[in-house]
Tab-separated table of N, CA and C in Angstrom:
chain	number	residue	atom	x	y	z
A	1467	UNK	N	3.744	1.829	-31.697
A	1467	UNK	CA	4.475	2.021	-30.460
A	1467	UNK	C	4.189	0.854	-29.516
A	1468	UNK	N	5.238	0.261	-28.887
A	1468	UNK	CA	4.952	-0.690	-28.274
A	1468	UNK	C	4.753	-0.365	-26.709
A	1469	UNK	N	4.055	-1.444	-25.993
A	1469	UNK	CA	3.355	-0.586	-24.597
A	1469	UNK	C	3.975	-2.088	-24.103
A	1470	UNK	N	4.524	-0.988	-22.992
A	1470	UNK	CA	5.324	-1.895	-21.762
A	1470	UNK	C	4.858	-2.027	-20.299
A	1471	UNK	N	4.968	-2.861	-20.158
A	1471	UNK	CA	4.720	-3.271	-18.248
A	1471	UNK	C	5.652	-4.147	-17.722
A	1472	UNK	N	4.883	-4.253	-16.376
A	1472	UNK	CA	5.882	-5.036	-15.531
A	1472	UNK	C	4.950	-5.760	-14.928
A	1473	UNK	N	5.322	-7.113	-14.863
A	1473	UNK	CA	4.487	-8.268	-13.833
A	1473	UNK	C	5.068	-7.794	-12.650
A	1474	UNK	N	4.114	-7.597	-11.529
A	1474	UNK	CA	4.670	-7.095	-10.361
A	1474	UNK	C	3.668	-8.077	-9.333
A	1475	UNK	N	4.512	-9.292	-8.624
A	1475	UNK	CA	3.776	-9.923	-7.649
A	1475	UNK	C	3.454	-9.414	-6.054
A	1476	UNK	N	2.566	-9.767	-5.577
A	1476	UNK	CA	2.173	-8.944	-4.690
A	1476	UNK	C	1.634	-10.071	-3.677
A	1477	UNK	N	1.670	-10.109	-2.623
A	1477	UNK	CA	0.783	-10.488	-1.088
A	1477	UNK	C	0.175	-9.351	-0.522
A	1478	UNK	N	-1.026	-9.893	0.135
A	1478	UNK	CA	-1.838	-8.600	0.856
A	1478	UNK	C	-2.472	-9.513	1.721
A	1479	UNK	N	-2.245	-8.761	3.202
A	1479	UNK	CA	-2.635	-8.819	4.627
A	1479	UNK	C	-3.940	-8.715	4.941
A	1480	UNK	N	-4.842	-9.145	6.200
A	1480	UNK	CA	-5.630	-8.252	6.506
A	1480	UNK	C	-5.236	-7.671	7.642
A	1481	UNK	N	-5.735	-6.656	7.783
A	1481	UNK	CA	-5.563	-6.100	8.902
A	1481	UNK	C	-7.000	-6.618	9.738
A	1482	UNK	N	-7.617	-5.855	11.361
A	1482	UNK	CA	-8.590	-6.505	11.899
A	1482	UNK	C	-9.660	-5.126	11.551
A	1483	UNK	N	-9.349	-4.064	11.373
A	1483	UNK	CA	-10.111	-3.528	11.240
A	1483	UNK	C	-10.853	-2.538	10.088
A	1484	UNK	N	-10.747	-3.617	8.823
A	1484	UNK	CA	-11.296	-3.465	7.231
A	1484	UNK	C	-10.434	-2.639	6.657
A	1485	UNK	N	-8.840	-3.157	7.237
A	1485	UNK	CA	-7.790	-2.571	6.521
A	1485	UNK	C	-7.330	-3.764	5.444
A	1486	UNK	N	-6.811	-3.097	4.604
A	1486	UNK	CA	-5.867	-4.356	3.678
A	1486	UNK	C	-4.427	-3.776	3.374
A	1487	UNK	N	-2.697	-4.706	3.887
A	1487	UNK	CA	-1.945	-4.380	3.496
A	1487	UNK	C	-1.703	-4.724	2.164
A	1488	UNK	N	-0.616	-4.291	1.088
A	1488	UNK	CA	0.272	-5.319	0.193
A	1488	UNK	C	1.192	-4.981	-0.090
A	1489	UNK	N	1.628	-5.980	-0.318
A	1489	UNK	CA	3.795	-5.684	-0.462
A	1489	UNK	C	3.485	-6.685	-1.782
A	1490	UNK	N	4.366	-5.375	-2.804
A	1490	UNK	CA	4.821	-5.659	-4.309
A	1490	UNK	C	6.089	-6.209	-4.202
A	1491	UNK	N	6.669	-7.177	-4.653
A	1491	UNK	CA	8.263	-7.228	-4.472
A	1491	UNK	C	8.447	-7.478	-6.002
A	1492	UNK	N	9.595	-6.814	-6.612
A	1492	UNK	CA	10.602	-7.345	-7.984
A	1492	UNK	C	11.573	-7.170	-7.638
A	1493	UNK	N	12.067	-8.909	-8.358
A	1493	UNK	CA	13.847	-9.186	-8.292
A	1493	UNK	C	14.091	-7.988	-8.735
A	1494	UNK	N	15.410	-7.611	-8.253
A	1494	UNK	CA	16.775	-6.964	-9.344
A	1494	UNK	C	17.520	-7.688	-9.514
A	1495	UNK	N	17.743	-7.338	-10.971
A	1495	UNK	CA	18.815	-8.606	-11.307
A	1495	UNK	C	19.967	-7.949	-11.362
A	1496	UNK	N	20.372	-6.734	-11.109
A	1496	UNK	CA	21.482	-6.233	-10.933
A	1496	UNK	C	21.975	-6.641	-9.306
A	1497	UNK	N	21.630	-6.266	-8.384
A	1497	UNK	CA	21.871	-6.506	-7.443
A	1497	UNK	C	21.869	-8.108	-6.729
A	1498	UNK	N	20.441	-9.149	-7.563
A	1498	UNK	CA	20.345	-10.255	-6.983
A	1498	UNK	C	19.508	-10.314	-5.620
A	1499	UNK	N	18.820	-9.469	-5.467
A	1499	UNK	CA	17.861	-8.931	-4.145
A	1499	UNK	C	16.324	-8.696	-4.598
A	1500	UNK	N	15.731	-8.611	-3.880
A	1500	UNK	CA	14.109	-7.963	-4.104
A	1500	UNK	C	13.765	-6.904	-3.543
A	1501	UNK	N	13.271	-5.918	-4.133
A	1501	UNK	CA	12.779	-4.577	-3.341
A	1501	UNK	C	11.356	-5.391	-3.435
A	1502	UNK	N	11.061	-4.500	-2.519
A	1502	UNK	CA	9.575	-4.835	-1.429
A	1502	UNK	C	8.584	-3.285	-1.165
A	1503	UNK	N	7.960	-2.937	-1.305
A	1503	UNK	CA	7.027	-2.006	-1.503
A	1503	UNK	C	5.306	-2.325	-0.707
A	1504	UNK	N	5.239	-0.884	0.385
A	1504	UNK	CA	4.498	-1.917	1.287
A	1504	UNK	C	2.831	-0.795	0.878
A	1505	UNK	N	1.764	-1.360	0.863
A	1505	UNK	CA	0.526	-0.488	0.498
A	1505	UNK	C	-0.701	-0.658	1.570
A	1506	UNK	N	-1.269	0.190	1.448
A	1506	UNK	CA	-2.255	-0.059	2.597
A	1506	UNK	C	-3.725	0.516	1.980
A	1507	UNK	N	-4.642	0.188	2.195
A	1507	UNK	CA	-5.909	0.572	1.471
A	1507	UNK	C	-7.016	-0.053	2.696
A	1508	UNK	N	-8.108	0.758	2.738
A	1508	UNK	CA	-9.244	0.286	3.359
A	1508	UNK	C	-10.241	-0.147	2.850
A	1509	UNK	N	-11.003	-1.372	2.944
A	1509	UNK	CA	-11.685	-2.735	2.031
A	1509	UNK	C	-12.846	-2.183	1.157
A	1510	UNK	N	-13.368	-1.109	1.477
A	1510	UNK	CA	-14.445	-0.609	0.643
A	1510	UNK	C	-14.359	0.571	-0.286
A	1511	UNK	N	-12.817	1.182	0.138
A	1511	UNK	CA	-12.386	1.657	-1.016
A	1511	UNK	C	-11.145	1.189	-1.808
A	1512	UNK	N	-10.848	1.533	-2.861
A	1512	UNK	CA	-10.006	0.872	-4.092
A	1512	UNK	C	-9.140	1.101	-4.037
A	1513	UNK	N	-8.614	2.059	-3.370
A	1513	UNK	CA	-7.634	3.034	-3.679
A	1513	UNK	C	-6.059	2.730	-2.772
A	1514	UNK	N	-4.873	1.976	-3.359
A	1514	UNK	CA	-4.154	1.910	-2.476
A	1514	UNK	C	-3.002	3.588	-2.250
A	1515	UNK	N	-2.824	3.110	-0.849
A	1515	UNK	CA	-1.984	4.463	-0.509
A	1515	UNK	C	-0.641	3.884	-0.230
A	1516	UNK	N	0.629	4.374	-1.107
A	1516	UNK	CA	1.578	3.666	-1.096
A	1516	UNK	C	2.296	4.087	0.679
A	1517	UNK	N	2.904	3.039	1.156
A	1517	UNK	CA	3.844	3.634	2.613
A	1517	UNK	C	4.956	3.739	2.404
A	1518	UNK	N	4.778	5.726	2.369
A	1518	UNK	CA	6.305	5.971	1.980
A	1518	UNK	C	7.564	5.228	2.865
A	1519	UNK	N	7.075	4.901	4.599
A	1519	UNK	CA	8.714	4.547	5.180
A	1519	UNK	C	8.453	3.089	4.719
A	1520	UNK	N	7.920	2.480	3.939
A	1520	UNK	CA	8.085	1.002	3.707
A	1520	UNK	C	7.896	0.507	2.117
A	1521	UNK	N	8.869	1.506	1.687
A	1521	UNK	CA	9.377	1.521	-0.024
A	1521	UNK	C	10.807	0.811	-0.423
A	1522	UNK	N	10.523	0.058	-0.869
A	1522	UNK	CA	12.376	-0.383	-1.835
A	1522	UNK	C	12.794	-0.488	-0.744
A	1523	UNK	N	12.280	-1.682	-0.315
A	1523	UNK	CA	13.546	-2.327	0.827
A	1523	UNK	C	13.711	-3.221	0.562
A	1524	UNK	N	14.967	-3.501	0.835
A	1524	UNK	CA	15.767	-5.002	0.087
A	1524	UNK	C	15.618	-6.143	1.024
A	1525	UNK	N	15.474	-6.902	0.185
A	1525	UNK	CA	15.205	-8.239	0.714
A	1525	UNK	C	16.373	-9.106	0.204
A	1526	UNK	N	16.912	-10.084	1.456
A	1526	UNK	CA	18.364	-10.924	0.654
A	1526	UNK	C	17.378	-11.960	0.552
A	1527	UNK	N	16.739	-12.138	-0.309
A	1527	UNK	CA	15.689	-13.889	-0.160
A	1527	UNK	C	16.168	-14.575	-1.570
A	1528	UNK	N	15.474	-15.812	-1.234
A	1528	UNK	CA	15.262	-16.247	-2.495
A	1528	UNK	C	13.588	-16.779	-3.260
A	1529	UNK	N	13.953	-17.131	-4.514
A	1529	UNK	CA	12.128	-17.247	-5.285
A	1529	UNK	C	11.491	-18.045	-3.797
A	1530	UNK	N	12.048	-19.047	-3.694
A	1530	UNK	CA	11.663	-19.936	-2.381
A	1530	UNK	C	10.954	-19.547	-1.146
A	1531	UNK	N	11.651	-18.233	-0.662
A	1531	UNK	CA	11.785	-18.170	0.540
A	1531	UNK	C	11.329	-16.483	0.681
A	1532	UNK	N	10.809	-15.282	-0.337
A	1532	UNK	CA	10.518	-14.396	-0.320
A	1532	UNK	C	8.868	-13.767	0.567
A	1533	UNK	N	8.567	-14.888	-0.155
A	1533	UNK	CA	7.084	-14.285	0.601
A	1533	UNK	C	7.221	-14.438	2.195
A	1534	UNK	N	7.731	-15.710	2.469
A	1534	UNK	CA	7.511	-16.219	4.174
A	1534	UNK	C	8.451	-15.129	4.791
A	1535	UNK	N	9.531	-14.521	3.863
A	1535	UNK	CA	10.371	-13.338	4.662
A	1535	UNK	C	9.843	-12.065	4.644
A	1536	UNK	N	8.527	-11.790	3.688
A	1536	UNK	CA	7.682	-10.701	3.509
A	1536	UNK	C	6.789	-10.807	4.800
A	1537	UNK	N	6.167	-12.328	5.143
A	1537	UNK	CA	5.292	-12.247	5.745
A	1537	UNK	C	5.779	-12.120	7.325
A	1538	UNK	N	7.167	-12.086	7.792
A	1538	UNK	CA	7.805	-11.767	8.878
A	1538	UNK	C	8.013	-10.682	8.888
A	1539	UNK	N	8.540	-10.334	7.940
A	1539	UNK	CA	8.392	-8.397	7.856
A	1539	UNK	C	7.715	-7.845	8.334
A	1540	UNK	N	6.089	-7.907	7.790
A	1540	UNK	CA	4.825	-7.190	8.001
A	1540	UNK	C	4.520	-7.825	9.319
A	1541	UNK	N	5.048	-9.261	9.960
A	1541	UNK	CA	4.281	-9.349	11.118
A	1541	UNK	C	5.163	-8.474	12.130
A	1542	UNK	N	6.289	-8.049	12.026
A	1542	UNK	CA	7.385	-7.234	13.156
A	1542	UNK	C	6.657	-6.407	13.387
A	1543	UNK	N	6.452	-5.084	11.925
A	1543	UNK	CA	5.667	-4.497	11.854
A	1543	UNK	C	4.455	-3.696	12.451
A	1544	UNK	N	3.429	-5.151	11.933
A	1544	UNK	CA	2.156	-5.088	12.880
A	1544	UNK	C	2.505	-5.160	14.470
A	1545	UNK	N	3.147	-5.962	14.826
A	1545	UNK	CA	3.469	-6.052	16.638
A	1545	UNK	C	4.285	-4.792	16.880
A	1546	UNK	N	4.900	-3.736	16.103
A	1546	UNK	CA	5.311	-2.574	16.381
A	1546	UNK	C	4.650	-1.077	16.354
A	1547	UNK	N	3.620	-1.893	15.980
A	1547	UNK	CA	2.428	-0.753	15.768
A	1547	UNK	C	2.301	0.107	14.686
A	1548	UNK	N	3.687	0.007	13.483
A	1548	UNK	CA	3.774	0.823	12.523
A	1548	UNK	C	2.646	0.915	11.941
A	1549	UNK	N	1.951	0.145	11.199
A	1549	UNK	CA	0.780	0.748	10.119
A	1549	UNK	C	-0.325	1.753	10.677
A	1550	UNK	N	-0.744	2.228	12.086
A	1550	UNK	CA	-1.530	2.722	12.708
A	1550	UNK	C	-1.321	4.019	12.142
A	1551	UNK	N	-0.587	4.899	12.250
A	1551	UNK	CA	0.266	5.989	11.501
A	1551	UNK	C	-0.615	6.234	10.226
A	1552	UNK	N	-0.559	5.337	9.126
A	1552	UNK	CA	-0.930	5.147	8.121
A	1552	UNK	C	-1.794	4.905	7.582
A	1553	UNK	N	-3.098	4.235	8.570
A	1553	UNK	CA	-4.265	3.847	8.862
A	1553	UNK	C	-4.819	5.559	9.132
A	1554	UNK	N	-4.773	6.255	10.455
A	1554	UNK	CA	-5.075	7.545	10.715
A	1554	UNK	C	-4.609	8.306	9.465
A	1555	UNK	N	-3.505	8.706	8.711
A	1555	UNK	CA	-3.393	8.970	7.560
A	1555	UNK	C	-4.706	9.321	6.690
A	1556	UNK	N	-4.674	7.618	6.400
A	1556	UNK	CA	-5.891	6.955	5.219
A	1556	UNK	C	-7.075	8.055	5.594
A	1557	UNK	N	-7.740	7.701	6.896
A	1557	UNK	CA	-8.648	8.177	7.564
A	1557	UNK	C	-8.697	9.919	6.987
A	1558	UNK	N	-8.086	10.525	7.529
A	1558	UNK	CA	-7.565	11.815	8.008
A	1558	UNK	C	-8.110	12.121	6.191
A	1559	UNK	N	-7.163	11.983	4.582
A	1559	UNK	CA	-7.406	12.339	3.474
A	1559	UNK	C	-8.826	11.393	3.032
A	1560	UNK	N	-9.069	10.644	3.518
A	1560	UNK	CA	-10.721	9.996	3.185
A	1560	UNK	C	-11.730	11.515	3.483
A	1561	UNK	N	-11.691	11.724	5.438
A	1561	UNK	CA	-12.253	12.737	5.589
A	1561	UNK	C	-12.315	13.945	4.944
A	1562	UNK	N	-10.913	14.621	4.052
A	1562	UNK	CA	-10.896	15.449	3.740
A	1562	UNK	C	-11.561	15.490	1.936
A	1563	UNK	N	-11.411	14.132	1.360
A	1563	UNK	CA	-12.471	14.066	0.301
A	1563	UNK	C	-13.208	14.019	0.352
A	1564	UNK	N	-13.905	13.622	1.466
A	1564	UNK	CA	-15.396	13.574	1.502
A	1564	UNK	C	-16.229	15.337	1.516
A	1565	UNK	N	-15.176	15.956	2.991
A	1565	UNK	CA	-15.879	17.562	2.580
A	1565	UNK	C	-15.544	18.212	1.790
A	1566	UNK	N	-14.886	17.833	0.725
A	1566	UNK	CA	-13.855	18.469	-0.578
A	1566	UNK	C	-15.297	18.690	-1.666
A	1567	UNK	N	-15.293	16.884	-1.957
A	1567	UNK	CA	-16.871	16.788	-2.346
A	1567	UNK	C	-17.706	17.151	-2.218
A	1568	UNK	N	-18.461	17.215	-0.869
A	1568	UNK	CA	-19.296	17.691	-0.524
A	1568	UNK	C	-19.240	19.104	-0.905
A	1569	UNK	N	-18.262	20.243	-0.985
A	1569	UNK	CA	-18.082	21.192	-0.877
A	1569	UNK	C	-18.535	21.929	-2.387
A	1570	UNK	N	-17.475	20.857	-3.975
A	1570	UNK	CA	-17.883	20.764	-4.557
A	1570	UNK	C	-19.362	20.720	-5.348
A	1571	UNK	N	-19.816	20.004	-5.016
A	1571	UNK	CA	-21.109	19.632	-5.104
A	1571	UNK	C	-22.011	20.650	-4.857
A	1572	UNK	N	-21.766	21.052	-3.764
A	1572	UNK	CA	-23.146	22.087	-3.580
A	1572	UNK	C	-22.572	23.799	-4.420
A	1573	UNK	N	-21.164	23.610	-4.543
A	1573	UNK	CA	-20.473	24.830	-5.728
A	1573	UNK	C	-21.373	24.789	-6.511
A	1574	UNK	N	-21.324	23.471	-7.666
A	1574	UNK	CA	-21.720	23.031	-8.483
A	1574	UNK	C	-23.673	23.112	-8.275
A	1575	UNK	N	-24.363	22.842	-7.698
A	1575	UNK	CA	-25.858	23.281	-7.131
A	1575	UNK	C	-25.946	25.207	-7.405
A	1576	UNK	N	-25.666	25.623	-6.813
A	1576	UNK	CA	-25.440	26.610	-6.544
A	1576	UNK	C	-25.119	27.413	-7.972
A	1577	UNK	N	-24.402	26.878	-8.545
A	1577	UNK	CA	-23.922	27.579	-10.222
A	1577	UNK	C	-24.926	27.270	-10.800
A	1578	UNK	N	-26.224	26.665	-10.792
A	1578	UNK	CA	-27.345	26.145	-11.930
A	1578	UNK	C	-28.480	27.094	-12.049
């Protein structure tokens, strides 16, 4: 059976406060456009959290000229305050794994 992927190029931001953005973009070659896919993750954990309002948005660019129109994107963006939303998010399900775990854990103590 043959195993398939996709090269999927990516840029990633920093944010100032041990955030990291990244935007995936792949051509379509049906259309002749790039969808753009925007992620956000905090630096000491691994884990990106995709941003649902900043999924498959089309980009009219070209190979040339994609990233520098990515990197205007994300700066509108940032000066609009959007990722903050998403940041508290992050925060908000971090907190809730942590007492999930914790919660776990002492289940698990407790059963021995």
């Amino acid at each position: 059976k043959m195993i398939r992927y996709k090269n999927v190029p990516s840029i990633e931001f920093d944010l100032e406060n041990d955030y990291k953005v990244k935007a995936e973009y792949i051509f379509n070659k049906d259309s002749g456009k790039y969808l753009v896919s925007f992620y956000l993750r905090q630096v000491n954990v691994g884990m990106w959290d995709q941003i649902h309002k900043a999924t498959d948005i089309v980009f009219d660019s070209t190979y040339e000229t994609i990233k520098t129109d990515i990197a205007k994107y994300f700066t509108k963006l940032l000066i609009e305050g959007f990722f903050q939303y998403y940041i508290d998010r992050y925060v908000y399900q971090m907190k809730c794994f942590d007492k999930g775990n914790d919660l776990y854990e002492r289940e698990c103590l407790n059963a021995q």
